[in-house]
Tab-separated table of C-alpha atoms in Angstrom:
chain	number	residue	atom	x	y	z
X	201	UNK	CA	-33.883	9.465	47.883
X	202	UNK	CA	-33.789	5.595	47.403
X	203	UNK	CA	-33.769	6.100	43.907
X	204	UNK	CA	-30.915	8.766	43.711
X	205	UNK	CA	-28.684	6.283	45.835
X	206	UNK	CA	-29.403	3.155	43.615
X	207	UNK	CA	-28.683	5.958	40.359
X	208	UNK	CA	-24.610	6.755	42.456
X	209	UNK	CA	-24.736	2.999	42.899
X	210	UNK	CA	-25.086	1.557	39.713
X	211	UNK	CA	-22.817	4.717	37.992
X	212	UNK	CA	-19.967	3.268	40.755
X	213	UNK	CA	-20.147	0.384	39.686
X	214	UNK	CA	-19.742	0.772	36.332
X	215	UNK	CA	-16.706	2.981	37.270
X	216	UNK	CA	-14.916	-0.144	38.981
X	217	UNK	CA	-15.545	-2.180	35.666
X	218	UNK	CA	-13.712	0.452	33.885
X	219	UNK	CA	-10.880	0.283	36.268
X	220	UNK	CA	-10.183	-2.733	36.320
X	221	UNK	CA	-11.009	-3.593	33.007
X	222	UNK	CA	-8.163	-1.189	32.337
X	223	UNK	CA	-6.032	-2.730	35.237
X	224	UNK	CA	-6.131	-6.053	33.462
X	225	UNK	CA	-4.965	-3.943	30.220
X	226	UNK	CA	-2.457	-2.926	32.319
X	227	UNK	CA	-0.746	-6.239	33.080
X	228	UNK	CA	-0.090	-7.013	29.678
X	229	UNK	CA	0.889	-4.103	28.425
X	230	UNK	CA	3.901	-5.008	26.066
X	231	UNK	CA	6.479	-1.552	25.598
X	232	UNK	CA	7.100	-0.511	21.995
X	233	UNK	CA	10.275	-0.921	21.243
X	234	UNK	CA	10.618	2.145	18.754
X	235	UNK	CA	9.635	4.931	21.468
X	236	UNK	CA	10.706	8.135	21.231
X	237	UNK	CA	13.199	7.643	24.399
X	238	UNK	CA	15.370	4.940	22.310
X	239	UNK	CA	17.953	5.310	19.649
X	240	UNK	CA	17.010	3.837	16.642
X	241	UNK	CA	18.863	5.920	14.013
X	242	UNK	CA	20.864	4.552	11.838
X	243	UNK	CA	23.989	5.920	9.539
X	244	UNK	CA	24.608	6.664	6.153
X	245	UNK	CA	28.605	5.676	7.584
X	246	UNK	CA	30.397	3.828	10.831
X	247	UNK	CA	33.022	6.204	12.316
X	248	UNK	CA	35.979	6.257	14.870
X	249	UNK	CA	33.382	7.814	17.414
X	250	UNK	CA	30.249	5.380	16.357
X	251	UNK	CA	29.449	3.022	19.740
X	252	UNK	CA	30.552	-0.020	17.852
X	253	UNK	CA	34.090	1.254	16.905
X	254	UNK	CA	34.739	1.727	20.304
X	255	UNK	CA	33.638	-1.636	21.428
X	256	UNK	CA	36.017	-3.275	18.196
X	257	UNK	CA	38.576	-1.260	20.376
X	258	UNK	CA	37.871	-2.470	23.588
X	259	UNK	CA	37.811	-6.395	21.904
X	260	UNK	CA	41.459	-6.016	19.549
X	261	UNK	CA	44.137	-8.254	20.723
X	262	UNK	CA	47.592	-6.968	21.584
X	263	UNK	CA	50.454	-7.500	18.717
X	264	UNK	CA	53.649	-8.943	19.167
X	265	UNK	CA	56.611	-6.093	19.081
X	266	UNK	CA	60.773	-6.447	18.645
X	267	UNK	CA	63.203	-5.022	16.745
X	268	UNK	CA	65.763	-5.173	14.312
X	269	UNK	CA	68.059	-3.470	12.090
X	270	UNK	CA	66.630	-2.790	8.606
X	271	UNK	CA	69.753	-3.119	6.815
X	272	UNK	CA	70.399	-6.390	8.323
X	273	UNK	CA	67.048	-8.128	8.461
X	274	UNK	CA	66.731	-10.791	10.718
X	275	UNK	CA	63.941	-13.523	11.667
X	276	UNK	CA	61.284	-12.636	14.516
X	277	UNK	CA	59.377	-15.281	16.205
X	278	UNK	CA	56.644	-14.822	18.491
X	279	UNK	CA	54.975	-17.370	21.419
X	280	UNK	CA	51.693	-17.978	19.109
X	281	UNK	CA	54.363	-20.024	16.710
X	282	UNK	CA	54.692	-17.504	13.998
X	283	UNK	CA	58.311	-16.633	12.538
X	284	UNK	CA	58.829	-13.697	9.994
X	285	UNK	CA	62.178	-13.163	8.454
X	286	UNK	CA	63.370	-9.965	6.459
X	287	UNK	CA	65.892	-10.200	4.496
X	288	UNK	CA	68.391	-7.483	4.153
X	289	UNK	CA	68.237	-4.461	2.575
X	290	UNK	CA	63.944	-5.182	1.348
X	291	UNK	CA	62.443	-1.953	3.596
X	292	UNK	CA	61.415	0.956	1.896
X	293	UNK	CA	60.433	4.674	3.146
X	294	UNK	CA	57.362	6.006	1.706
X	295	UNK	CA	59.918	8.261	-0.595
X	296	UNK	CA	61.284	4.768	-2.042
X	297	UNK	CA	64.390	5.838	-0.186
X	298	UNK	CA	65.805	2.214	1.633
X	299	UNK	CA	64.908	2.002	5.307
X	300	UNK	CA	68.309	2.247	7.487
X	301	UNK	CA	68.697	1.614	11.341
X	302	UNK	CA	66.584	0.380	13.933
X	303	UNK	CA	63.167	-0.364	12.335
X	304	UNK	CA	60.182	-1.875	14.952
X	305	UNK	CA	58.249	-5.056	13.704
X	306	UNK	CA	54.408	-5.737	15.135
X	307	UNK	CA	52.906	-9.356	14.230
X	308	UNK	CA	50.026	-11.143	14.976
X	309	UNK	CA	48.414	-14.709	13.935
X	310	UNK	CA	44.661	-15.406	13.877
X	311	UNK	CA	43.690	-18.685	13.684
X	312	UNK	CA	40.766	-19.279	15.541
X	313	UNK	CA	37.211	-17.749	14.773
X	314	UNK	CA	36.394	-15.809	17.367
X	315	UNK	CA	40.026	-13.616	17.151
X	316	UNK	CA	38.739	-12.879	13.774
X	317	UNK	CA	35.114	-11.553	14.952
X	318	UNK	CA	37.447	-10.016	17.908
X	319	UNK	CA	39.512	-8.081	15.044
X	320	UNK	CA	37.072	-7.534	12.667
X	321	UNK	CA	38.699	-9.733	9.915
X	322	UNK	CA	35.774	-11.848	8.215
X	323	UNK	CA	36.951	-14.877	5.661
X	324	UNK	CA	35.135	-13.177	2.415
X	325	UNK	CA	36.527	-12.111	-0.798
X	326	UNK	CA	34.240	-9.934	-3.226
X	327	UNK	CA	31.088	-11.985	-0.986
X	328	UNK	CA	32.327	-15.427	-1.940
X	329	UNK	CA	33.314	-17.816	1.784
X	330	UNK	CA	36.786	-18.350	2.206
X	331	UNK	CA	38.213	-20.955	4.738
X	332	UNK	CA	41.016	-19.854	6.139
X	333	UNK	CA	44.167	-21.331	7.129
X	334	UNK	CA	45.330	-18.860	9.187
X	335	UNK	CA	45.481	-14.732	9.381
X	336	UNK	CA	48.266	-12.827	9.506
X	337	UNK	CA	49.307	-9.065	10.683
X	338	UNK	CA	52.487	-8.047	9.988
X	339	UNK	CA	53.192	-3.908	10.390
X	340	UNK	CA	57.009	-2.449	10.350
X	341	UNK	CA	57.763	1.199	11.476
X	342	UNK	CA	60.785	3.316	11.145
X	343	UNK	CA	60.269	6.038	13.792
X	344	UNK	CA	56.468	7.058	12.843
X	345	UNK	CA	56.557	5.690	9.542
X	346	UNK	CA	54.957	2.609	8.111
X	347	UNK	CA	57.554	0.624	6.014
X	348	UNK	CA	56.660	-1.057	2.899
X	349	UNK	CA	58.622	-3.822	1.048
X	350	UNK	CA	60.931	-2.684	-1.792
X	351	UNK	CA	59.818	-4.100	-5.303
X	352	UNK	CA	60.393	-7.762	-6.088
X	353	UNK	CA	61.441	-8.380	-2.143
X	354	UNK	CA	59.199	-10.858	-0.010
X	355	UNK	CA	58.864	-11.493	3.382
X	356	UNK	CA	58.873	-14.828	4.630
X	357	UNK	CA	55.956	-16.105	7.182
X	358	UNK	CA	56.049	-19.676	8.762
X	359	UNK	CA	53.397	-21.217	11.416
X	360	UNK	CA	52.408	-24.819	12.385
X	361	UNK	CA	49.169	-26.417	11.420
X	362	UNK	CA	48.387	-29.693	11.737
X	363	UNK	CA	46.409	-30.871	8.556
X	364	UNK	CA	48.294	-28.040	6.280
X	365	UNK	CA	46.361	-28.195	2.644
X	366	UNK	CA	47.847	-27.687	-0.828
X	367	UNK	CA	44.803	-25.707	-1.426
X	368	UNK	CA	45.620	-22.779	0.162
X	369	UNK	CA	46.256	-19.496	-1.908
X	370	UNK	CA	47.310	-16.272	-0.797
X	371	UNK	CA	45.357	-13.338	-0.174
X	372	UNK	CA	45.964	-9.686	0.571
X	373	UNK	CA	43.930	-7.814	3.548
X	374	UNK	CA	42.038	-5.130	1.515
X	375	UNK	CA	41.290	-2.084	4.082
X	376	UNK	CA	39.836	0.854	1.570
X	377	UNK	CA	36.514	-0.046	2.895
X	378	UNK	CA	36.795	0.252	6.879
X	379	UNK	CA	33.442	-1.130	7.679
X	380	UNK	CA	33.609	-3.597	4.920
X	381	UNK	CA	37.466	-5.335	4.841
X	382	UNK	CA	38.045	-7.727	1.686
X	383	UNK	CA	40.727	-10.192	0.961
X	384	UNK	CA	42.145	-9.949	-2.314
X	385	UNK	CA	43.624	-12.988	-4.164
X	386	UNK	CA	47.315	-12.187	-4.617
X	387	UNK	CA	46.802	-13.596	-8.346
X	388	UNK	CA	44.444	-10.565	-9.154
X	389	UNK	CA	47.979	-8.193	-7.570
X	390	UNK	CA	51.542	-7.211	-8.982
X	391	UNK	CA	54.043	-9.117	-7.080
X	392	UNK	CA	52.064	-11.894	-6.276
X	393	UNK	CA	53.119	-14.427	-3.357
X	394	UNK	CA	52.950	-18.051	-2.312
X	395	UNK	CA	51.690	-20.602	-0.376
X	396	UNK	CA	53.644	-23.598	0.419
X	397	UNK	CA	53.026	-26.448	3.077
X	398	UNK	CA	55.378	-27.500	5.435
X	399	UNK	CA	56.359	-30.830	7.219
X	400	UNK	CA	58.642	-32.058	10.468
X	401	UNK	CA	56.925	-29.815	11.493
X	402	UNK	CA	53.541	-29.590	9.498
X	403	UNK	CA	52.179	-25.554	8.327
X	404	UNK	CA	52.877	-23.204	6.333
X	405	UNK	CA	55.213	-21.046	4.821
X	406	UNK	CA	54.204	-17.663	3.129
X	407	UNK	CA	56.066	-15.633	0.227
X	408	UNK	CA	54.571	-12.379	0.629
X	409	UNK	CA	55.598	-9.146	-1.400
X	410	UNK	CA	52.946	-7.044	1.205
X	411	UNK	CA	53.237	-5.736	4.233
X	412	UNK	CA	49.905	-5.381	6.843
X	413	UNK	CA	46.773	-8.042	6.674
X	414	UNK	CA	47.693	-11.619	5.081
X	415	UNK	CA	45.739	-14.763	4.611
X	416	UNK	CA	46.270	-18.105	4.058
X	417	UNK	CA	43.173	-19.111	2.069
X	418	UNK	CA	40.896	-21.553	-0.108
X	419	UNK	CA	37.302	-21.140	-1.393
X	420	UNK	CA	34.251	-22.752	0.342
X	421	UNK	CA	32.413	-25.506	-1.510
X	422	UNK	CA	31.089	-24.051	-4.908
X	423	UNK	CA	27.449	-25.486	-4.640
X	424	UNK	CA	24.956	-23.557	-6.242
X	425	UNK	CA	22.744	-23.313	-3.287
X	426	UNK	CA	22.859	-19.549	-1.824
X	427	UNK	CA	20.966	-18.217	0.334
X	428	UNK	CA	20.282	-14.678	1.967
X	429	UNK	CA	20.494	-14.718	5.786
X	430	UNK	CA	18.904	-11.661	8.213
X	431	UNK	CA	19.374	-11.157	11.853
X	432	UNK	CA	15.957	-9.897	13.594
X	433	UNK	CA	16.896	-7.216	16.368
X	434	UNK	CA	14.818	-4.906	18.338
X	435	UNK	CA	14.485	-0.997	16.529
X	436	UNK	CA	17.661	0.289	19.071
X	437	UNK	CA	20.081	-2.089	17.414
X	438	UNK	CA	21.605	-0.423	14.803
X	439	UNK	CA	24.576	-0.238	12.315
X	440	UNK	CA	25.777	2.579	14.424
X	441	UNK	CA	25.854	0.229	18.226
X	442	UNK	CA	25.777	-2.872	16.732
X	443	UNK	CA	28.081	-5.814	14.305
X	444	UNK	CA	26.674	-9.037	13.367
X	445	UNK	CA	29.256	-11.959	12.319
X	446	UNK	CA	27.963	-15.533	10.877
X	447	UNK	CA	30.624	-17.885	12.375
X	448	UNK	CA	30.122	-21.291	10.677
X	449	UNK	CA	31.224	-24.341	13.157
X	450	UNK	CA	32.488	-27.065	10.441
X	451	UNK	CA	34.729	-24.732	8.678
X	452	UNK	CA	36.969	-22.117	9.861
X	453	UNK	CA	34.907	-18.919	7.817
X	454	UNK	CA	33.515	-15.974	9.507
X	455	UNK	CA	31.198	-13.676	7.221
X	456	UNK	CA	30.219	-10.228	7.856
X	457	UNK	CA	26.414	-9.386	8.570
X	458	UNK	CA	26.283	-5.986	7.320
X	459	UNK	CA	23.643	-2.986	7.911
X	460	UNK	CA	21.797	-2.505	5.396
X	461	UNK	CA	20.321	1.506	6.048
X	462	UNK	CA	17.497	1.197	3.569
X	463	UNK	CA	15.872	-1.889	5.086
X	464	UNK	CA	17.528	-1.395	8.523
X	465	UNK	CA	18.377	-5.088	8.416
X	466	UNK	CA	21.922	-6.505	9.255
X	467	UNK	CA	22.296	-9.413	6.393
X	468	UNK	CA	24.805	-12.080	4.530
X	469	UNK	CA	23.850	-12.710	0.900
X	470	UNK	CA	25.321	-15.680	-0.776
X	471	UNK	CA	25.483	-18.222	2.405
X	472	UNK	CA	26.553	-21.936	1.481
X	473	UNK	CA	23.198	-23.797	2.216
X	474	UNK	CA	23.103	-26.748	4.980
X	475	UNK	CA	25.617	-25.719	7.057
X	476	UNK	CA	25.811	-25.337	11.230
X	477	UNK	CA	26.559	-21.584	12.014
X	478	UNK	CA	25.945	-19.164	15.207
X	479	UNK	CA	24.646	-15.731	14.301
X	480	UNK	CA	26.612	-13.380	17.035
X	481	UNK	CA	26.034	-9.288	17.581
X	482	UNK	CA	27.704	-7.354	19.494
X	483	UNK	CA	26.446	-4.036	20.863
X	484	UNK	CA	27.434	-0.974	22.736
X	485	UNK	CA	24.474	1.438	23.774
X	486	UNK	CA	24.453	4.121	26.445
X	487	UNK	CA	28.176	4.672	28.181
X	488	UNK	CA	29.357	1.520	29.069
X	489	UNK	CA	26.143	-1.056	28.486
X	490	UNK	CA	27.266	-4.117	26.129
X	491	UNK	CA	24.780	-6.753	24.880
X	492	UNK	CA	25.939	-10.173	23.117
X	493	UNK	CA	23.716	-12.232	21.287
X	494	UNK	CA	23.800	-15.769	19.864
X	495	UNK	CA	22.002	-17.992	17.800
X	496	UNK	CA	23.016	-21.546	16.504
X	497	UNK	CA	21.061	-21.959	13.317
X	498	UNK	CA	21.390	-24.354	9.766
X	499	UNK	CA	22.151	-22.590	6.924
X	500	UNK	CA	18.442	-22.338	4.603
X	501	UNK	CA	16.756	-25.110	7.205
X	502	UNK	CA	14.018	-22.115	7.807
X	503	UNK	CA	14.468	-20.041	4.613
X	504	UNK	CA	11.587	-18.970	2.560
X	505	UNK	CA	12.357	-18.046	-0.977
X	506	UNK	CA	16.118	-17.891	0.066
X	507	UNK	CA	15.603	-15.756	2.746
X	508	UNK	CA	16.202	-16.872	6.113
X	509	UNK	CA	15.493	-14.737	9.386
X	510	UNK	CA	17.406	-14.959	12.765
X	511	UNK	CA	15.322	-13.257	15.775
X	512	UNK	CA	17.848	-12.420	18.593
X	513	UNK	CA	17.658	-11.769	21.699
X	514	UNK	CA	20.533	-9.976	22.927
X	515	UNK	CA	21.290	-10.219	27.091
X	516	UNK	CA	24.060	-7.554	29.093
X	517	UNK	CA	27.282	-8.404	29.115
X	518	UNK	CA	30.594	-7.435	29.639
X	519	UNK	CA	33.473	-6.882	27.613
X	520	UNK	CA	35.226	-9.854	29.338
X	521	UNK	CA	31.538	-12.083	28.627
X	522	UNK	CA	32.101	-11.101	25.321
X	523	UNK	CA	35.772	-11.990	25.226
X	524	UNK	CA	35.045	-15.413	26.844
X	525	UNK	CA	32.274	-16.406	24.806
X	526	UNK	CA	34.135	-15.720	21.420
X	527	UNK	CA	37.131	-17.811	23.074
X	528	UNK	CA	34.572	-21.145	22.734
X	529	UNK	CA	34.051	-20.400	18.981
């Protein structure tokens, strides 16, 4: 009997090993990321419905709206400092007949970073930096149409800056692409344009012979340093919930970290080397649950073989968190 007790003994005791052997397992127990329960698909294409088009929505600014009679043209000016004139008789109809009557005139001027993470306007042309003197929306509507300028009219755009360079080129908002916009250099476009610079007061003046996104523009430094930079995420953070921007803090430039599906990777080739930036995403998953994310990094201090990786953290926010934080860019 002595023996059969010391035999239940000994077997319970092992048992409590077990337990809490498995107990201690327990405690740091570290939850995979990539379970069944999360969303970690990604798509071949971002649509209207995707979670991140909705939060681009939620983060556009308002444009400035009058009107004016097409026939007569007449100069707008809004409270951010910009002033568009149209000259008489320069509207067209999408049938090339001239626009007539009261016509409706939206504008809006980016000139600060964060607006153009906010509207979705990075500073690149075919991958190469731009810094950008300012960014410029200019729609006109007859009724439910979009108006286009006649050939060989311009409009005319003027805004203050303070240090105004002769540098600056024009470029044309290229939208074919809606999860990928371009500028185009008007010198690569029939009709052109122009950059001038202004003084008493100092800015700019633009000759534009298009209608919709404009930019005031030079090239980043040409050095032949590039590098390739990746943000890290968890699995759920995809190019379907989330954007990634690369806002560099010594210029005004903004690049695009796009999803890449085959190495589900959101990256920037081609990044100047050396310089002070703050990778930022921006995410939408479940109904209403946003997430920002920030990291202040030097361009290629970390890279390996040109490569340079980003982990992020991303913490809840709200849409006015987001708003606020892009506001200190």
């Amino acid at each position: 009997m002595k023996m059969k007790t010391k035999i239940i003994l000994f077997y319970l005791a092992i048992a409590v090993m077990l337990i809490t052997s498995c107990q201690k397992d327990l405690d740091i127990f570290i939850p995979d990321t990539t379970t069944p329960g999360l969303d970690t698909n990604w798509v071949a294409s971002v649509t209207d419905q995707s979670p991140i088009s909705e939060v681009k929505k939620l983060l556009k600014k308002e444009n400035f709206i009058d009107s004016m009679d097409a026939a007569a043209g007449g100069t707008f000016q809004t409270s951010e400092g910009l002033s568009v004139t149209v000259l008489p008789g320069s509207l067209q109809l999408l049938n090339g007949q001239m626009a007539s009557g009261k016509i409706h005139i939206e504008t809006m001027l980016i000139k600060q970073r964060g607006d153009m993470v906010r509207l979705d306007k990075p500073t690149t042309s075919f991958g190469r930096v731009l810094i950008s003197g300012g960014e410029i929306f200019i729609r006109i509507r007859k009724e439910n149409e979009e108006l286009h300028l006649a050939p060989g009219k311009f409009i005319y755009i003027k805004y203050a800056d303070p240090s105004p360079t002769r540098l600056m080129k024009l470029f044309y908002g290229d939208e074919s692409n809606p999860e990928r916009f371009n500028w185009i250099p008007a010198d690569n476009l029939s009709g052109t344009g122009n950059v001038d610079t202004l003084t008493n007061p100092s800015g700019y003046e633009l000759f534009s012979s298009k209608l919709r996104w404009i930019n005031c523009d030079q090239f980043a430094d040409t050095t032949s340093v590039r590098i390739n930079v990746t943000a890290s995420l968890p699995a759920d953070y995809t190019n379907a919930n989330t954007s990634v921007y690369l806002v560099f803090k010594e210029i005004k430039s903004v690049v695009g970290m796009y999803g890449n599906t085959a190495s589900k990777k959101f990256i920037s080739p081609k990044v100047p080397s050396g310089k002070v930036a703050v990778v930022i995403t921006i995410t939408k998953k479940g109904n209403n649950s946003y997430y920002l994310g920030h990291e202040t990094i030097t361009t290629g201090q970390t890279s390996l073989n040109g490569d340079q990786t980003v982990p992020l953290k991303p913490q809840p926010a709200s849409i006015t968190d987001i708003k606020a934080y892009l506001a200190t860019l």
